[in-house]
mmCIF file of C-alpha atoms in Angstrom:
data_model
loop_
_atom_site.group_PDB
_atom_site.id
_atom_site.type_symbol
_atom_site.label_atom_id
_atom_site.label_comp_id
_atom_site.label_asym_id
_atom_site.label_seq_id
_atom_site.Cartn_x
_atom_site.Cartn_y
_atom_site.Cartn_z
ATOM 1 C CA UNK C 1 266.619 183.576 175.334
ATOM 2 C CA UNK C 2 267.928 180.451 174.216
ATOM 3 C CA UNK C 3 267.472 178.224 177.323
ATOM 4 C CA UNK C 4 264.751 177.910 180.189
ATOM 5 C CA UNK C 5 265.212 180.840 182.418
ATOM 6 C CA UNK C 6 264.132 180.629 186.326
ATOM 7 C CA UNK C 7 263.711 183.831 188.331
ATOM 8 C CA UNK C 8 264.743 184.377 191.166
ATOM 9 C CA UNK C 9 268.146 182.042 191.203
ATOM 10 C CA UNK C 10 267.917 181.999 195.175
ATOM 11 C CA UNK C 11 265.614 182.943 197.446
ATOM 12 C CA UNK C 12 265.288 182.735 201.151
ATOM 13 C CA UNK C 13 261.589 183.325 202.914
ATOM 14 C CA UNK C 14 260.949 183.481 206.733
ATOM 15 C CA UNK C 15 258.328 180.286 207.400
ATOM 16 C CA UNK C 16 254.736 181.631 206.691
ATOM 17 C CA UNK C 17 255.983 183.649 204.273
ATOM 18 C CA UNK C 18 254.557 183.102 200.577
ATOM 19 C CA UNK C 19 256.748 183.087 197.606
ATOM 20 C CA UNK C 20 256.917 183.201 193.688
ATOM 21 C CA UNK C 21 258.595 181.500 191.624
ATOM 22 C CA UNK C 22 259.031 182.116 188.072
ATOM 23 C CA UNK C 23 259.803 180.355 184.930
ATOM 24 C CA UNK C 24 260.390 181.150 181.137
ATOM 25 C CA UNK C 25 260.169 178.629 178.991
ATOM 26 C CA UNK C 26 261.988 178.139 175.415
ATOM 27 C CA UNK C 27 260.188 180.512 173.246
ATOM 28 C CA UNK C 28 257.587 177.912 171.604
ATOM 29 C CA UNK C 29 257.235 175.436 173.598
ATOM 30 C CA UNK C 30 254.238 173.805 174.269
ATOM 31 C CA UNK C 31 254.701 171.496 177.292
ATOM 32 C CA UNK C 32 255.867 172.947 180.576
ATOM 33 C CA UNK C 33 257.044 170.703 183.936
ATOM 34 C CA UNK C 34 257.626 172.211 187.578
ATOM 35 C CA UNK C 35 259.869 169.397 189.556
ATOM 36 C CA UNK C 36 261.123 169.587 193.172
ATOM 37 C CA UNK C 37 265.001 168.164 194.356
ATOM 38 C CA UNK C 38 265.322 168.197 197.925
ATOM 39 C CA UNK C 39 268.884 168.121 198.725
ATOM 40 C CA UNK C 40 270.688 164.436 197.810
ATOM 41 C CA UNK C 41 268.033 163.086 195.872
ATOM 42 C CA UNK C 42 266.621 163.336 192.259
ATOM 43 C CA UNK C 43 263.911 165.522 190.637
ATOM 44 C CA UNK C 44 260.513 165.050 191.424
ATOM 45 C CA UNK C 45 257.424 165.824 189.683
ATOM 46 C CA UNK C 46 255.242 168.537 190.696
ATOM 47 C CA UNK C 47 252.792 169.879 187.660
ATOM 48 C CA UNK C 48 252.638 169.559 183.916
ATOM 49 C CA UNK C 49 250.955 172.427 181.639
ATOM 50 C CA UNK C 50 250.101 172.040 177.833
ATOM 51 C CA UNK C 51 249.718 176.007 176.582
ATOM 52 C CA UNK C 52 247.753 177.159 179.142
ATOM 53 C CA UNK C 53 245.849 173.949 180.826
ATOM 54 C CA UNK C 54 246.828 172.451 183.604
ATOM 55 C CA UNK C 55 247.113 169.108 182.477
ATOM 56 C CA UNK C 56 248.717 167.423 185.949
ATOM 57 C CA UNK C 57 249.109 169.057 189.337
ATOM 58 C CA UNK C 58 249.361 165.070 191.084
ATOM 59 C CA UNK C 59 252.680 165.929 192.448
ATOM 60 C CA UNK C 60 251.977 168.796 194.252
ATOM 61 C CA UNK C 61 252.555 168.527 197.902
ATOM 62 C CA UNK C 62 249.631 169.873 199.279
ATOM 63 C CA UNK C 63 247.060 172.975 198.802
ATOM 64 C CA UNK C 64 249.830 175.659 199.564
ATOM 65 C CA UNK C 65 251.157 175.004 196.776
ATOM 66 C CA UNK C 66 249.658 176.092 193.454
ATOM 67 C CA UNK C 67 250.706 176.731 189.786
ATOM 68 C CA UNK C 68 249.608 178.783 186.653
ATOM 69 C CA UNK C 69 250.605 179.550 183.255
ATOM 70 C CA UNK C 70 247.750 181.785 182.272
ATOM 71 C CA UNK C 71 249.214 182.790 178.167
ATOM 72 C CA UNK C 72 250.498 179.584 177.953
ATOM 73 C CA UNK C 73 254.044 181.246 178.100
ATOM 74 C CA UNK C 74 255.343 181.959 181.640
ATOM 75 C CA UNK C 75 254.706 179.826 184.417
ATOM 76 C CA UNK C 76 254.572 181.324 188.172
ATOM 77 C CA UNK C 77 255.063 178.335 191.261
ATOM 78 C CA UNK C 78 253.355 179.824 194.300
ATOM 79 C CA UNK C 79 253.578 178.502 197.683
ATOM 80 C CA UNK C 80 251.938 179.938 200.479
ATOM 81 C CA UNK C 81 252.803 180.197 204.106
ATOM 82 C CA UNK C 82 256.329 178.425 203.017
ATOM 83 C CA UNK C 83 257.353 175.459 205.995
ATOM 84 C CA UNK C 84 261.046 174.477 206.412
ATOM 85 C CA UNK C 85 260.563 171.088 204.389
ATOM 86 C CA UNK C 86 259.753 173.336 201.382
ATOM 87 C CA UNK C 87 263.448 173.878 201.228
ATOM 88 C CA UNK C 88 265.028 172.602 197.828
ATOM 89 C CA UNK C 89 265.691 173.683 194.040
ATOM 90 C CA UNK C 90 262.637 173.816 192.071
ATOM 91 C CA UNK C 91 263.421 172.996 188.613
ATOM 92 C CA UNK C 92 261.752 174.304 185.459
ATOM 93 C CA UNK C 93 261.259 172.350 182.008
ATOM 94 C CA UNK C 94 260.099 173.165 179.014
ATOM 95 C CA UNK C 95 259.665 170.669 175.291
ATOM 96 C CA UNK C 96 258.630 171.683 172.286
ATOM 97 C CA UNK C 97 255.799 169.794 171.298
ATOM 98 C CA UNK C 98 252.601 167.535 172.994
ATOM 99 C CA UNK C 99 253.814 164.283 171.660
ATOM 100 C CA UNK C 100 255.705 161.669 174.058
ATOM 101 C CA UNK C 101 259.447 160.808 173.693
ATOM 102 C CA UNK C 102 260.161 164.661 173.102
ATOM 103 C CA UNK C 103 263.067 165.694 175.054
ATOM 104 C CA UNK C 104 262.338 168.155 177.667
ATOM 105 C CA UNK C 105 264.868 170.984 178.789
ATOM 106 C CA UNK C 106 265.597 172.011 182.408
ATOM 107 C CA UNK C 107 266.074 175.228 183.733
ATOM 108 C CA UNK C 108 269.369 176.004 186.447
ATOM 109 C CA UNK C 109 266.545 175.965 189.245
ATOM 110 C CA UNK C 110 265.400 178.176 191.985
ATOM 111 C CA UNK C 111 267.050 177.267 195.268
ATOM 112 C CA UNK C 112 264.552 177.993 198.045
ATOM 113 C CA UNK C 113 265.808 178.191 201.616
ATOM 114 C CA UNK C 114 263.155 178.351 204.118
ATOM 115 C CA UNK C 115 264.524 179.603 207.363
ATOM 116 C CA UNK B 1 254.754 151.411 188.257
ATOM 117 C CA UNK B 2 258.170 152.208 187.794
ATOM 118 C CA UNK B 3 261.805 152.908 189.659
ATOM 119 C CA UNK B 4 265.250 154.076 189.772
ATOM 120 C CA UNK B 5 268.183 152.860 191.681
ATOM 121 C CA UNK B 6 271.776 154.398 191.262
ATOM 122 C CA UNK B 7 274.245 152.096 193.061
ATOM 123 C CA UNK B 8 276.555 154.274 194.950
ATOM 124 C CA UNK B 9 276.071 158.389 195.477
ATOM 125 C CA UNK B 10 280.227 159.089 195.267
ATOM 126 C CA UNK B 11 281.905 157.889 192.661
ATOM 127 C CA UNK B 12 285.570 159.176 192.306
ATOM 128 C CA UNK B 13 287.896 158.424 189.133
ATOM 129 C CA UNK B 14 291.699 158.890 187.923
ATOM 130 C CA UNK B 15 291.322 161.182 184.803
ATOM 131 C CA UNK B 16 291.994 158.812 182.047
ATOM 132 C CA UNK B 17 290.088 156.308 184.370
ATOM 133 C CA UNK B 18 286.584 154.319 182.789
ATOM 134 C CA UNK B 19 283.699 156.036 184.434
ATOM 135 C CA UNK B 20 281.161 153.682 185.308
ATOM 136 C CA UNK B 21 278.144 155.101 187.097
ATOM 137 C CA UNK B 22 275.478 152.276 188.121
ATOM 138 C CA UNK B 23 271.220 152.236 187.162
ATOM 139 C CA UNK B 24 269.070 150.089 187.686
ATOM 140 C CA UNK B 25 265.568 150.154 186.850
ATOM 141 C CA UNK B 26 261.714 148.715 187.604
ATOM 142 C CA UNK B 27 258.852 149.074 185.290
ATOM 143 C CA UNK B 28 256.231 147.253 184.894
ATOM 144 C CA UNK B 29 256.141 148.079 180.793
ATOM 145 C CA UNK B 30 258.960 148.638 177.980
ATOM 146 C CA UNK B 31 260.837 151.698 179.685
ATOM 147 C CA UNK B 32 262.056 154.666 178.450
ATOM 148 C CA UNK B 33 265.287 155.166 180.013
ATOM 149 C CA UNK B 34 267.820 158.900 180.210
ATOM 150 C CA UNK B 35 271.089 159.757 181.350
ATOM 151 C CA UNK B 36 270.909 163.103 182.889
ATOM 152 C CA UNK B 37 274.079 165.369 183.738
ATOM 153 C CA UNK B 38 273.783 168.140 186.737
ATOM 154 C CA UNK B 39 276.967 170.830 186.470
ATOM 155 C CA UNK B 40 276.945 172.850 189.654
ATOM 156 C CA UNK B 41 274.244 175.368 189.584
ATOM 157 C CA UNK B 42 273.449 174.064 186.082
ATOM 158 C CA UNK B 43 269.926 172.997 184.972
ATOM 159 C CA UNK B 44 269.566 169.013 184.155
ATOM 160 C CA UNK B 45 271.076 168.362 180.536
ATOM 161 C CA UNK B 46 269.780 165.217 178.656
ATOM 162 C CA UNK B 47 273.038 162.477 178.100
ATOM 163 C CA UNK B 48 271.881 160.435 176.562
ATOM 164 C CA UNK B 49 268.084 158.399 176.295
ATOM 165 C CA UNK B 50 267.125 154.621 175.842
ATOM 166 C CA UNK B 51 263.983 154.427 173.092
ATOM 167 C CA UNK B 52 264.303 150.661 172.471
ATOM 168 C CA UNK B 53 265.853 151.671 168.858
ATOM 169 C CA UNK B 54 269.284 150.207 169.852
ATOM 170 C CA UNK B 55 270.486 148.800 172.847
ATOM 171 C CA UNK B 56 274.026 150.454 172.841
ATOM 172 C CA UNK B 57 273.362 154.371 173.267
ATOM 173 C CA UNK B 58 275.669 156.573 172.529
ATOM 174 C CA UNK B 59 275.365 160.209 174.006
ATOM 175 C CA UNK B 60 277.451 163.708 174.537
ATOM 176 C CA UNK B 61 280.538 164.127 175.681
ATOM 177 C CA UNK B 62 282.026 160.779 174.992
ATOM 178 C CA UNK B 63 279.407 158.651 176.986
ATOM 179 C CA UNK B 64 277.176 155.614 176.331
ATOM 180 C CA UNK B 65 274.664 153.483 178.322
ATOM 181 C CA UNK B 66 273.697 149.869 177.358
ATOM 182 C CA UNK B 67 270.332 148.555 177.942
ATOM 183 C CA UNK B 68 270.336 145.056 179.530
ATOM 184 C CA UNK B 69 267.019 144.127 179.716
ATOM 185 C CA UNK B 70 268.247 140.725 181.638
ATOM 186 C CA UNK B 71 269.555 142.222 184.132
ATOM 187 C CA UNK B 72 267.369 145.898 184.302
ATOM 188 C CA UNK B 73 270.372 147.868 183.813
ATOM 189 C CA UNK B 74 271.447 150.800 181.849
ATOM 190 C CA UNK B 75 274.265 151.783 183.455
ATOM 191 C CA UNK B 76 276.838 154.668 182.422
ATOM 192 C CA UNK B 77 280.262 154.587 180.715
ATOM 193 C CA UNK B 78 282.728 156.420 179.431
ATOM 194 C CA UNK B 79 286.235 155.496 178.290
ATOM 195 C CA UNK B 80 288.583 157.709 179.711
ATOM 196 C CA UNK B 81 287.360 160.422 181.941
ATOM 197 C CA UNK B 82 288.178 163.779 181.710
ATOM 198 C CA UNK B 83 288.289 166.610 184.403
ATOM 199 C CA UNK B 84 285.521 168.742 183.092
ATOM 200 C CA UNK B 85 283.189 165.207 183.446
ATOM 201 C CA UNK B 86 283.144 165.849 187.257
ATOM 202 C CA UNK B 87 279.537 166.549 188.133
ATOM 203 C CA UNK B 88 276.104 164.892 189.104
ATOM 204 C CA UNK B 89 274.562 162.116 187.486
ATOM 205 C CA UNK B 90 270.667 161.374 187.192
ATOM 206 C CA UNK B 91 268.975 157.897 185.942
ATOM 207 C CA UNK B 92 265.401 158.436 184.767
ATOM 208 C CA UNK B 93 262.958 155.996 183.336
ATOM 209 C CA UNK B 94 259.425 156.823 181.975
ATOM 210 C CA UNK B 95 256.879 154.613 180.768
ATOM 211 C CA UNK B 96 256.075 157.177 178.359
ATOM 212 C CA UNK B 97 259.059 158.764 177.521
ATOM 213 C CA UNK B 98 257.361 162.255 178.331
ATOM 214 C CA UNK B 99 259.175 164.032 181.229
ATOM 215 C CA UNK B 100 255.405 164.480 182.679
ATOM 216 C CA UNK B 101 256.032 160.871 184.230
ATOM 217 C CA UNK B 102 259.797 160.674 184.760
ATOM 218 C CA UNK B 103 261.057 159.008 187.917
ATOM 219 C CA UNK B 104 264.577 159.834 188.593
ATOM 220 C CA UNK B 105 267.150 158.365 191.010
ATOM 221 C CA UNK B 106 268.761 159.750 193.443
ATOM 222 C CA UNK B 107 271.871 160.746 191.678
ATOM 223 C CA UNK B 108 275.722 159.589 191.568
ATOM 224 C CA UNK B 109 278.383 162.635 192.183
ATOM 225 C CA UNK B 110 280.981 161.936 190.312
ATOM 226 C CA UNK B 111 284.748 163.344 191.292
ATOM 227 C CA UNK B 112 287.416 163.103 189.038
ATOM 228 C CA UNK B 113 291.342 163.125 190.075
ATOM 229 C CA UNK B 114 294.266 164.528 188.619
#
């Protein structure tokens, strides 16, 4: 396609529950960026891949959450035994090459309710 | 280290109206500085972005940001604002200019008014 596409758009778990979350990135690109938005405030990092490596995971809450990209292609956010302060849109980006100043583009976001 | 602070999380403007949407910023080195725009249940689309090329930037849409170094602003205008501009705004500064460190704000919603 010819944008970042996140999978599933919404998504509601029962707490304890685990869930996946899914992104592809623009055919291509290299770089790859998972960020968190709670409601009323801005992105936050989470986890940077280049290809396949797992080049930053420093803004990862805590253990249950985890992140691969094993083909350097599609990336799948995992968190495990989901709490209610998981709740927010978990945003997906995706630039083109490794080099800094290279604009990054953002998925629409999964939107993960934790009741 | 660095920071973002948008002054004001409502802004609401006459259609025709300037559009002025507040940022400023904290770094501790020459920062990289964006303009982000949030449609609802749109991803993040890039504005406009600060590389120290120019101080006046001039992005999509119709808007522009000016970097004031004096005063750690790089706040958002736009002449004349049109319905479809009605959305949320994001700040962002990075030390690096890679979205791998960028700090955002907490965004401005911006309403516009027949």
């Amino acid at each position: 396609g010819a944008g970042v596409s996140q999978s599933p758009r919404y998504k509601v778990a029962k707490r304890g529950q685990d869930v996946a979350l899914r992104c592809d990135p623009i055919s291509g690109h290299v770089s790859l960026f998972w960020y968190q938005q709670a409601l009323g405030q801005g992105p936050e990092f989470l986890t940077y891949f280049q290809n396949e490596a797992q080049l930053d995971k420093s803004g990862l809450p805590s253990d249950r959450f985890f992140a691969e990209r094993p083909e350097g292609s599609v990336s799948t956010l995992k968190i495990q035994r989901t709490q209610q302060e998981d709740s927010a849109v978990y945003l997906c980006a995706s630039s083109l090459k490794r080099q800094l100043n290279t604009e990054a583009f953002f998925g629409q976001g999964t939107r993960l309710t934790v009741v | 280290a660095q920071s973002v602070t948008q002054l004001g999380s409502h802004v609401s403007v006459s259609e025709g109206a300037l559009v002025l949407l507040r940022c400023n910023y904290s770094s501790s080195v020459p920062p990289y500085l964006f303009w982000y725009v949030q449609y609802p249940n749109q991803g993040l689309q890039l504005l406009l972005k600060y590389t120290s090329a120019a101080t006046l930037v001039k992005g999509i849409n119709g808007f522009e940001a000016e970097f004031k170094k004096s005063e750690t602003s790089f706040h958002l205008t736009k002449p004349s604002a049109h319905m479809s501009d009605a959305a949320e705004y994001f700040c962002a500064v990075s030390v690096t200019g890679s979205a791998r460190q960028l700090t955002f704000g907490s965004g401005t919603q911006l309403t516009v008014l027949p």
